[in-house]
Amino acid sequence: MGKYHHGDVRNVLLQKAENILIDEGPTGLSLRRLARLTGVSEAAPYRHFDGKDGILAAVAISAFERFAQKLEDVAARIDTHEDRIMALGAAYVGFAIEHPQHFRLIFGRERPPLDQYPELRDAADNAFDVLQRAVTSVDRKAEMTLTEAATAYNRALAAWSRAHGIAMLVIDGMIAPPADIELDDFVLGLLAEDLNRTDAA
Amino acid sequence: MGKYHHGDVRNVLLQKAENILIDEGPTGLSLRRLARLTGVSEAAPYRHFDGKDGILAAVAISAFERFAQKLEDVAARIDTHEDRIMALGAAYVGFAIEHPQHFRLIFGRERPPLDQYPELRDAADNAFDVLQRAVTSVDRKAEMTLTEAATAYNRALAAWSRAHGIAMLVIDGMIAPPADIELDDFVLGLLAEDLNRTDAA
DNA sequence: TTTCTTATGTTAACTCTGTTTACATTATCG
DNA sequence: CGATAATGTAAACAGAGTTAACATAAGAAA
């Protein structure tokens, strides 16, 4: 009763791998268990992926794509520069909260090395390009001096850093909103902290 | 030729474990390799530590202690509130850059569960207490309304988030200073981004 | 069609890991 | 001294990633 070529092993593996990853993270994902769970021999995954890193890379690629898509959608919908940066920050943190394992996978050191997976590198580059384009597409177009441009860039990095820090600290459970505040509002409050300054240092 | 009780196995293991950890991270640390490297049987480490997590916990504890010490030193030396937050941020990121693996260990998910290692929990609590005390010890003492206090707290979280984000992005190689800027200045520039705002949103 | 090649699947092995068990030795303390 | 706890060992177990040798199915070429 040869069940050879039941057709779609690669996709099934990928799907199940992603589910396991969501529940248990990269360390909890075992190729052998995955194979057993898929009802296929323990060596079969190696016919479809370049070992464990290969599977992680495949998942990471789709994660990068969804991430980039979300950022792009948000960026396209907002007009003014400041609002766009704020909305991007919210989307960035939102993605991390909705898909913490994916977020960790694409940023953490469990991510397979980019130089060994060109498609992964492309996906990563694209995601960061989206981020950078959205952040540097200022309203007053091209009317900046060099130092102004440098300041804008620095500001973008600072915004990115804060969003990234919030994302990490929230999904690692180090910070959490007070009982009477919604998570979204909490995040927005942190992201907007710059803008509400009233007193001088 | 019984070399039983050569005296200091625990410390030797710990030291070597820390070195391996610095070079290769938690995944690269193998108890068996560690034992062989120490010249002791492969089961010996289990006499001194509660398995791999036990060793990681021990290293994490000392990491937390050094981290807290550094923050405390800095906080004690700075007078004004704003300056202190800035200096703490710099120290925070500085620690991450000097000891990236330690930083990852105490914040990442490879860290053994706090509720299984009370001393680890204590070390962690202490470190974050230092951070929080330093950040909330305002100059104009106790003369704040509730909303002022809430704002101050929010601001502290925002500062922490940014410092954490910078630390992560820098040690993961996602952001780096321009060629003509020192790393320290780069970090300080990002941390201080709030304070330099001149234009209205 | 038949045949050759490639893709896909399997089994069995190898090496490494974490961990535990049973046993041996040493140190310590009554 | 002798009993007990601490520390060491070897041997085993289960699970992991990976590879090699082999088997079969599918598709292209003749």
Short mmCIF file of C-alpha atoms (C1' of nucleotides) in Angstrom, two decimals:
data_model
loop_
_atom_site.label_atom_id
_atom_site.label_comp_id
_atom_site.label_asym_id
_atom_site.label_seq_id
_atom_site.Cartn_x
_atom_site.Cartn_y
_atom_site.Cartn_z
CA MET A 1 0.00 0.00 0.00
CA GLY A 2 2.41 2.62 -1.19
CA LYS A 3 1.21 6.07 -0.24
CA TYR A 4 4.08 7.58 -2.13
CA HIS A 5 3.47 11.01 -3.53
CA HIS A 6 0.38 11.90 -1.61
CA GLY A 7 0.91 15.15 -3.31
CA ASP A 8 1.41 18.03 -0.99
CA VAL A 9 3.95 17.03 1.62
CA ARG A 10 5.87 20.27 1.43
CA ASN A 11 2.91 22.47 2.16
CA VAL A 12 1.59 20.21 4.87
CA LEU A 13 4.98 20.18 6.55
CA LEU A 14 5.20 23.93 6.30
CA GLN A 15 1.75 24.46 7.72
CA LYS A 16 2.27 22.11 10.63
CA ALA A 17 5.71 23.53 11.26
CA GLU A 18 4.22 26.99 11.52
CA ASN A 19 1.61 25.79 14.00
CA ILE A 20 4.19 24.14 16.18
CA LEU A 21 6.35 27.22 15.95
CA ILE A 22 3.49 29.42 17.11
CA ASP A 23 2.88 27.19 20.09
CA GLU A 24 6.38 26.28 21.13
CA GLY A 25 8.91 28.39 19.32
CA PRO A 26 11.87 27.26 17.24
CA THR A 27 13.40 25.10 19.96
CA GLY A 28 10.20 23.14 20.37
CA LEU A 29 10.05 22.38 16.68
CA SER A 30 11.58 19.00 15.98
CA LEU A 31 11.89 17.71 12.45
CA ARG A 32 11.31 14.16 13.55
CA ARG A 33 8.20 15.02 15.50
CA LEU A 34 6.99 17.13 12.61
CA ALA A 35 7.48 14.21 10.25
CA ARG A 36 5.66 11.79 12.52
CA LEU A 37 2.88 14.30 12.97
CA THR A 38 2.54 14.64 9.25
CA GLY A 39 2.40 10.88 8.87
CA VAL A 40 5.55 10.68 6.84
CA SER A 41 8.95 9.14 7.39
CA GLU A 42 11.41 10.95 9.62
CA ALA A 43 13.75 11.67 6.75
CA ALA A 44 11.12 12.91 4.34
CA PRO A 45 11.38 16.59 5.32
CA TYR A 46 14.93 16.61 4.01
CA ARG A 47 13.55 16.01 0.53
CA HIS A 48 11.67 19.28 0.70
CA PHE A 49 13.76 21.50 2.88
CA ASP A 50 17.37 22.17 3.62
CA GLY A 51 17.19 20.72 7.10
CA LYS A 52 15.73 22.52 10.07
CA ASP A 53 17.14 25.88 9.08
CA GLY A 54 15.49 25.43 5.72
CA ILE A 55 12.07 25.09 7.30
CA LEU A 56 12.69 27.99 9.64
CA ALA A 57 13.80 30.06 6.68
CA ALA A 58 10.62 29.22 4.78
CA VAL A 59 8.46 30.26 7.72
CA ALA A 60 10.54 33.36 8.26
CA ILE A 61 10.08 34.37 4.64
CA SER A 62 6.32 34.28 4.88
CA ALA A 63 6.53 36.09 8.19
CA PHE A 64 8.60 38.84 6.62
CA GLU A 65 6.09 39.11 3.80
CA ARG A 66 3.14 39.47 6.11
CA PHE A 67 5.05 41.95 8.19
CA ALA A 68 5.98 44.04 5.17
CA GLN A 69 2.45 43.85 3.84
CA LYS A 70 1.01 45.16 7.06
CA LEU A 71 3.47 48.02 7.22
CA GLU A 72 2.85 48.88 3.61
CA ASP A 73 -0.89 48.95 4.04
CA VAL A 74 -0.65 51.26 6.98
CA ALA A 75 1.88 53.55 5.37
CA ALA A 76 -0.17 53.88 2.22
CA ARG A 77 -3.23 54.92 4.14
CA ILE A 78 -1.74 57.77 6.16
CA ASP A 79 -1.00 61.17 4.71
CA THR A 80 1.11 63.27 7.00
CA HIS A 81 4.62 62.30 7.98
CA GLU A 82 4.25 62.39 11.74
CA ASP A 83 1.01 60.46 11.68
CA ARG A 84 2.56 57.90 9.41
CA ILE A 85 5.47 57.26 11.73
CA MET A 86 3.08 56.89 14.61
CA ALA A 87 0.82 54.51 12.71
CA LEU A 88 3.82 52.50 11.57
CA GLY A 89 4.99 52.18 15.13
CA ALA A 90 1.58 50.95 16.17
CA ALA A 91 1.48 48.46 13.33
CA TYR A 92 5.00 47.30 14.15
CA VAL A 93 4.15 46.64 17.76
CA GLY A 94 0.77 45.25 16.76
CA PHE A 95 2.39 42.66 14.55
CA ALA A 96 4.69 41.64 17.36
CA ILE A 97 1.76 41.22 19.73
CA GLU A 98 -0.38 39.32 17.26
CA HIS A 99 2.45 37.07 16.09
CA PRO A 100 5.10 37.05 18.79
CA GLN A 101 6.81 33.91 17.55
CA HIS A 102 7.02 35.22 14.02
CA PHE A 103 8.34 38.48 15.29
CA ARG A 104 10.98 36.72 17.34
CA LEU A 105 11.85 34.49 14.43
CA ILE A 106 12.53 37.33 12.02
CA PHE A 107 14.49 39.37 14.54
CA GLY A 108 16.03 36.90 16.92
CA ARG A 109 19.15 34.84 16.54
CA GLU A 110 17.24 31.65 15.82
CA ARG A 111 16.66 33.09 12.38
CA PRO A 112 18.70 31.19 9.82
CA PRO A 113 21.66 33.14 8.44
CA LEU A 114 20.57 35.50 5.68
CA ASP A 115 23.58 34.78 3.51
CA GLN A 116 22.60 31.14 3.26
CA TYR A 117 19.05 31.77 2.13
CA PRO A 118 18.88 34.41 -0.62
CA GLU A 119 15.09 34.45 -0.63
CA LEU A 120 15.14 35.09 3.08
CA ARG A 121 17.56 37.92 2.57
CA ASP A 122 15.30 39.40 -0.09
CA ALA A 123 12.27 39.16 2.14
CA ALA A 124 14.15 40.83 4.96
CA ASP A 125 15.54 43.58 2.76
CA ASN A 126 12.12 44.26 1.35
CA ALA A 127 10.52 44.55 4.77
CA PHE A 128 13.10 47.03 5.96
CA ASP A 129 12.89 48.94 2.72
CA VAL A 130 9.19 49.38 3.27
CA LEU A 131 9.91 50.64 6.74
CA GLN A 132 12.59 53.01 5.60
CA ARG A 133 10.69 54.34 2.61
CA ALA A 134 7.63 55.01 4.71
CA VAL A 135 9.66 56.77 7.32
CA THR A 136 11.77 58.89 5.01
CA SER A 137 9.05 59.97 2.61
CA VAL A 138 8.64 63.36 4.15
CA ASP A 139 5.84 65.71 3.22
CA ARG A 140 7.82 68.84 2.43
CA LYS A 141 9.47 67.07 -0.38
CA ALA A 142 13.19 67.27 -0.89
CA GLU A 143 13.39 70.67 0.72
CA MET A 144 15.80 69.65 3.42
CA THR A 145 19.34 70.60 4.14
CA LEU A 146 21.83 67.89 4.92
CA THR A 147 21.60 68.37 8.63
CA GLU A 148 17.82 68.36 8.42
CA ALA A 149 17.95 65.09 6.56
CA ALA A 150 20.33 63.67 9.14
CA THR A 151 18.01 64.75 11.90
CA ALA A 152 15.05 63.15 10.17
CA TYR A 153 16.98 59.93 9.78
CA ASN A 154 18.01 59.96 13.39
CA ARG A 155 14.44 60.58 14.40
CA ALA A 156 13.29 57.64 12.35
CA LEU A 157 15.85 55.37 13.99
CA ALA A 158 14.76 56.61 17.38
CA ALA A 159 11.13 55.87 16.56
CA TRP A 160 12.04 52.45 15.26
CA SER A 161 14.07 51.71 18.36
CA ARG A 162 11.22 52.63 20.63
CA ALA A 163 8.73 50.56 18.70
CA HIS A 164 11.10 47.63 18.74
CA GLY A 165 11.73 48.01 22.44
CA ILE A 166 8.04 48.19 23.25
CA ALA A 167 7.40 45.15 21.10
CA MET A 168 10.10 43.13 22.80
CA LEU A 169 9.28 44.15 26.34
CA VAL A 170 5.58 43.55 25.84
CA ILE A 171 5.86 40.12 24.27
CA ASP A 172 8.42 39.12 26.88
CA GLY A 173 5.99 40.19 29.59
CA MET A 174 8.34 42.78 31.07
CA ILE A 175 5.90 45.64 30.73
CA ALA A 176 2.13 45.57 30.66
CA PRO A 177 -0.64 48.14 30.66
CA PRO A 178 -2.22 49.21 33.97
CA ALA A 179 -5.45 47.39 34.71
CA ASP A 180 -7.66 50.18 33.47
CA ILE A 181 -5.97 50.73 30.11
CA GLU A 182 -6.34 48.81 26.89
CA LEU A 183 -3.23 47.32 25.40
CA ASP A 184 -3.56 49.37 22.22
CA ASP A 185 -3.93 52.62 24.09
CA PHE A 186 -1.01 51.72 26.29
CA VAL A 187 1.20 51.15 23.29
CA LEU A 188 0.02 54.31 21.60
CA GLY A 189 0.73 56.24 24.75
CA LEU A 190 4.29 54.99 24.85
CA LEU A 191 4.86 55.62 21.18
CA ALA A 192 3.52 59.15 21.44
CA GLU A 193 5.52 60.05 24.51
CA ASP A 194 7.75 62.37 22.50
CA LEU A 195 4.94 64.50 21.27
CA ASN A 196 3.36 65.40 24.57
CA ARG A 197 6.31 67.11 26.14
CA THR A 198 5.38 70.38 27.76
CA ASP A 199 8.00 71.12 30.40
CA ALA A 200 11.57 72.07 29.70
CA ALA A 201 14.36 69.82 30.91
CA MET B 1 44.72 7.52 40.39
CA GLY B 2 41.47 8.82 41.77
CA LYS B 3 41.16 12.48 41.06
CA TYR B 4 38.01 12.64 43.09
CA HIS B 5 37.30 15.94 44.71
CA HIS B 6 39.76 18.07 42.92
CA GLY B 7 38.06 20.76 44.84
CA ASP B 8 36.46 23.40 42.73
CA VAL B 9 34.48 21.71 40.02
CA ARG B 10 31.47 23.94 40.42
CA ASN B 11 33.35 27.15 39.88
CA VAL B 12 35.40 25.76 37.03
CA LEU B 13 32.25 24.57 35.31
CA LEU B 14 30.61 27.91 35.83
CA GLN B 15 33.59 29.81 34.49
CA LYS B 16 33.95 27.65 31.43
CA ALA B 17 30.22 27.69 30.85
CA GLU B 18 30.27 31.46 30.86
CA ASN B 19 33.09 31.54 28.34
CA ILE B 20 31.30 29.18 26.00
CA LEU B 21 28.14 31.18 26.43
CA ILE B 22 29.92 34.38 25.48
CA ASP B 23 31.29 32.77 22.35
CA GLU B 24 28.39 30.67 21.19
CA GLY B 25 25.26 31.50 23.10
CA PRO B 26 23.00 29.20 25.10
CA THR B 27 22.36 26.79 22.22
CA GLY B 28 26.05 26.24 21.69
CA LEU B 29 26.56 25.36 25.32
CA SER B 30 26.45 21.60 25.78
CA LEU B 31 26.71 20.05 29.19
CA ARG B 32 28.62 17.09 27.86
CA ARG B 33 31.11 19.19 26.02
CA LEU B 34 31.46 21.40 29.05
CA ALA B 35 32.16 18.36 31.22
CA ARG B 36 34.74 16.96 28.81
CA LEU B 37 36.34 20.37 28.54
CA THR B 38 36.57 20.55 32.30
CA GLY B 39 38.13 17.11 32.42
CA VAL B 40 35.35 15.57 34.40
CA SER B 41 32.77 12.90 33.72
CA GLU B 42 29.76 13.78 31.62
CA ALA B 43 27.39 13.32 34.51
CA ALA B 44 29.38 15.36 36.99
CA PRO B 45 27.73 18.71 36.25
CA TYR B 46 24.47 17.29 37.52
CA ARG B 47 26.02 17.03 40.98
CA HIS B 48 26.52 20.78 41.04
CA PHE B 49 23.70 22.17 38.95
CA ASP B 50 20.10 21.41 38.24
CA GLY B 51 20.79 20.40 34.66
CA LYS B 52 21.38 22.83 31.85
CA ASP B 53 18.81 25.31 33.06
CA GLY B 54 20.56 25.29 36.38
CA ILE B 55 23.82 26.41 34.83
CA LEU B 56 22.10 29.01 32.70
CA ALA B 57 20.32 30.26 35.80
CA ALA B 58 23.60 30.58 37.66
CA VAL B 59 25.16 32.57 34.84
CA ALA B 60 22.04 34.67 34.50
CA ILE B 61 22.14 35.50 38.18
CA SER B 62 25.64 36.88 37.99
CA ALA B 63 24.69 38.71 34.82
CA PHE B 64 21.76 40.34 36.56
CA GLU B 65 24.01 41.31 39.43
CA ARG B 66 26.57 42.96 37.20
CA PHE B 67 23.81 44.67 35.28
CA ALA B 68 22.18 46.01 38.44
CA GLN B 69 25.54 47.08 39.80
CA LYS B 70 26.31 49.08 36.70
CA LEU B 71 22.94 50.78 36.73
CA GLU B 72 23.23 51.54 40.42
CA ASP B 73 26.66 53.06 40.03
CA VAL B 74 25.48 55.33 37.28
CA ALA B 75 22.28 56.34 39.04
CA ALA B 76 24.11 57.18 42.23
CA ARG B 77 26.51 59.49 40.46
CA ILE B 78 23.99 61.67 38.62
CA ASP B 79 22.00 64.40 40.31
CA THR B 80 19.21 65.69 38.16
CA HIS B 81 16.34 63.53 37.07
CA GLU B 82 16.60 64.02 33.31
CA ASP B 83 20.33 63.50 33.27
CA ARG B 84 19.94 60.37 35.31
CA ILE B 85 17.45 58.85 32.91
CA MET B 86 19.74 59.64 30.04
CA ALA B 87 22.77 58.17 31.80
CA LEU B 88 20.81 55.08 32.75
CA GLY B 89 19.78 54.60 29.17
CA ALA B 90 23.38 54.87 28.06
CA ALA B 91 24.49 52.40 30.71
CA TYR B 92 21.69 50.04 29.75
CA VAL B 93 22.68 50.03 26.12
CA GLY B 94 26.33 49.99 27.08
CA PHE B 95 25.88 46.81 29.04
CA ALA B 96 24.10 45.19 26.12
CA ILE B 97 26.92 46.13 23.78
CA GLU B 98 29.67 45.01 26.14
CA HIS B 99 27.95 41.77 27.09
CA PRO B 100 25.47 40.93 24.36
CA GLN B 101 25.11 37.30 25.32
CA HIS B 102 24.50 38.15 28.94
CA PHE B 103 21.98 40.74 27.91
CA ARG B 104 20.19 38.26 25.69
CA LEU B 105 20.30 35.66 28.40
CA ILE B 106 18.62 37.82 31.00
CA PHE B 107 15.97 39.14 28.61
CA GLY B 108 15.47 36.43 26.04
CA ARG B 109 13.39 33.31 26.23
CA GLU B 110 16.39 31.06 26.76
CA ARG B 111 16.41 32.35 30.28
CA PRO B 112 15.32 29.64 32.68
CA PRO B 113 11.86 30.21 34.15
CA LEU B 114 12.01 32.60 37.08
CA ASP B 115 9.53 30.62 39.14
CA GLN B 116 11.84 27.63 39.16
CA TYR B 117 14.89 29.50 40.38
CA PRO B 118 14.09 31.78 43.30
CA GLU B 119 17.57 33.28 43.38
CA LEU B 120 17.22 34.11 39.72
CA ARG B 121 13.89 35.75 40.40
CA ASP B 122 15.46 37.76 43.20
CA ALA B 123 18.31 38.88 41.00
CA ALA B 124 15.89 39.91 38.29
CA ASP B 125 13.60 41.74 40.66
CA ASN B 126 16.51 43.57 42.18
CA ALA B 127 17.82 44.71 38.81
CA PHE B 128 14.46 46.08 37.77
CA ASP B 129 13.98 47.68 41.15
CA VAL B 130 17.21 49.54 40.69
CA LEU B 131 16.00 50.69 37.31
CA GLN B 132 12.64 51.73 38.58
CA ARG B 133 13.93 53.45 41.70
CA ALA B 134 16.45 55.40 39.71
CA VAL B 135 13.87 56.45 37.20
CA THR B 136 11.13 57.40 39.64
CA SER B 137 13.26 59.24 42.17
CA VAL B 138 12.28 62.64 40.91
CA ASP B 139 13.94 65.81 42.08
CA ARG B 140 10.91 67.83 43.11
CA LYS B 141 10.11 65.32 45.72
CA ALA B 142 6.60 64.02 46.19
CA GLU B 143 5.09 67.20 44.90
CA MET B 144 3.24 65.54 42.08
CA THR B 145 -0.41 65.11 41.38
CA LEU B 146 -1.64 61.71 40.35
CA THR B 147 -1.68 62.52 36.67
CA GLU B 148 1.80 63.98 36.94
CA ALA B 149 2.97 60.78 38.53
CA ALA B 150 1.29 58.75 35.81
CA THR B 151 2.96 60.86 33.18
CA ALA B 152 6.32 60.43 34.82
CA TYR B 153 5.82 56.68 34.91
CA ASN B 154 4.79 56.60 31.29
CA ARG B 155 7.82 58.62 30.38
CA ALA B 156 10.05 56.20 32.23
CA LEU B 157 8.57 53.26 30.38
CA ALA B 158 9.03 55.06 27.11
CA ALA B 159 12.67 55.73 27.92
CA TRP B 160 13.18 52.13 28.93
CA SER B 161 11.54 50.92 25.76
CA ARG B 162 13.77 53.02 23.60
CA ALA B 163 16.91 51.96 25.41
CA HIS B 164 15.85 48.35 25.11
CA GLY B 165 15.07 48.72 21.43
CA ILE B 166 18.38 50.38 20.70
CA ALA B 167 20.19 47.67 22.62
CA MET B 168 18.45 44.89 20.74
CA LEU B 169 18.77 46.42 17.30
CA VAL B 170 22.42 47.26 17.82
CA ILE B 171 23.52 43.88 19.12
CA ASP B 172 21.51 42.17 16.39
CA GLY B 173 23.29 44.30 13.82
CA MET B 174 20.11 45.89 12.49
CA ILE B 175 21.26 49.43 13.10
CA ALA B 176 24.76 50.82 13.22
CA PRO B 177 26.30 54.26 13.48
CA PRO B 178 27.29 56.10 10.29
CA ALA B 179 30.96 55.76 9.45
CA ASP B 180 31.93 59.09 10.95
CA ILE B 181 30.22 58.66 14.29
CA GLU B 182 31.35 56.81 17.38
CA LEU B 183 29.09 54.12 18.70
CA ASP B 184 28.64 55.86 22.01
CA ASP B 185 27.70 59.14 20.41
CA PHE B 186 25.31 57.35 18.10
CA VAL B 187 23.55 55.73 21.02
CA LEU B 188 23.43 58.97 22.96
CA GLY B 189 21.97 60.72 19.95
CA LEU B 190 19.19 58.19 19.70
CA LEU B 191 18.48 58.26 23.40
CA ALA B 192 18.33 62.04 23.43
CA GLU B 193 16.09 62.33 20.41
CA ASP B 194 13.16 63.42 22.59
CA LEU B 195 14.95 66.36 24.05
CA ASN B 196 16.01 68.06 20.85
CA ARG B 197 12.59 68.62 19.42
CA THR B 198 12.14 72.13 18.16
CA ASP B 199 9.35 72.01 15.60
CA ALA B 200 5.71 71.46 16.39
CA ALA B 201 4.03 68.36 15.04
"C1'" DT C 1 5.10 1.76 -25.79
"C1'" DT C 2 9.53 1.08 -23.31
"C1'" DT C 3 13.45 3.18 -21.12
"C1'" DC C 4 16.09 6.49 -18.67
"C1'" DT C 5 16.14 10.09 -15.36
"C1'" DT C 6 14.55 12.65 -11.69
"C1'" DA C 7 11.72 13.40 -7.73
"C1'" DT C 8 10.08 11.58 -3.74
"C1'" DG C 9 9.76 8.31 -0.14
"C1'" DT C 10 11.68 4.78 3.29
"C1'" DT C 11 14.82 2.43 6.58
"C1'" DA C 12 18.85 2.28 9.11
"C1'" DA C 13 22.60 4.17 10.73
"C1'" DC C 14 25.82 7.84 12.95
"C1'" DT C 15 26.72 11.36 16.19
"C1'" DC C 16 25.34 14.49 19.47
"C1'" DT C 17 22.42 16.06 23.16
"C1'" DG C 18 20.02 16.10 28.14
"C1'" DT C 19 19.07 13.26 31.81
"C1'" DT C 20 18.70 9.39 35.09
"C1'" DT C 21 20.12 5.22 37.50
"C1'" DA C 22 23.15 2.35 39.83
"C1'" DC C 23 27.34 2.13 41.73
"C1'" DA C 24 32.09 3.76 43.74
"C1'" DT C 25 34.79 6.78 46.35
"C1'" DT C 26 35.84 10.41 49.40
"C1'" DA C 27 35.00 13.69 53.03
"C1'" DT C 28 32.78 14.87 57.16
"C1'" DC C 29 30.86 14.43 61.50
"C1'" DG C 30 28.85 11.68 65.37
"C1'" DC D 1 36.42 4.36 64.50
"C1'" DG D 2 32.00 4.06 61.70
"C1'" DA D 3 27.78 6.08 59.57
"C1'" DT D 4 26.22 9.43 56.42
"C1'" DA D 5 26.31 12.89 53.05
"C1'" DA D 6 28.77 14.74 49.19
"C1'" DT D 7 30.92 13.98 45.05
"C1'" DG D 8 32.55 11.28 41.39
"C1'" DT D 9 31.98 7.56 37.69
"C1'" DA D 10 30.14 4.52 33.89
"C1'" DA D 11 26.25 2.96 31.47
"C1'" DA D 12 22.00 3.40 29.75
"C1'" DC D 13 17.71 5.77 27.73
"C1'" DA D 14 15.20 8.71 24.75
"C1'" DG D 15 15.25 12.20 21.58
"C1'" DA D 16 17.43 15.27 18.28
"C1'" DG D 17 19.69 16.55 13.37
"C1'" DT D 18 21.59 14.58 9.56
"C1'" DT D 19 23.23 11.43 6.00
"C1'" DA D 20 23.66 7.18 3.20
"C1'" DA D 21 21.79 3.36 0.76
"C1'" DC D 22 18.02 1.78 -1.20
"C1'" DA D 23 13.00 1.63 -3.29
"C1'" DT D 24 9.39 3.38 -5.91
"C1'" DA D 25 6.71 6.59 -8.43
"C1'" DA D 26 6.29 10.14 -12.11
"C1'" DG D 27 7.64 12.27 -16.21
"C1'" DA D 28 10.54 12.93 -20.27
"C1'" DA D 29 12.87 10.77 -24.15
"C1'" DA D 30 13.58 7.18 -27.19
#
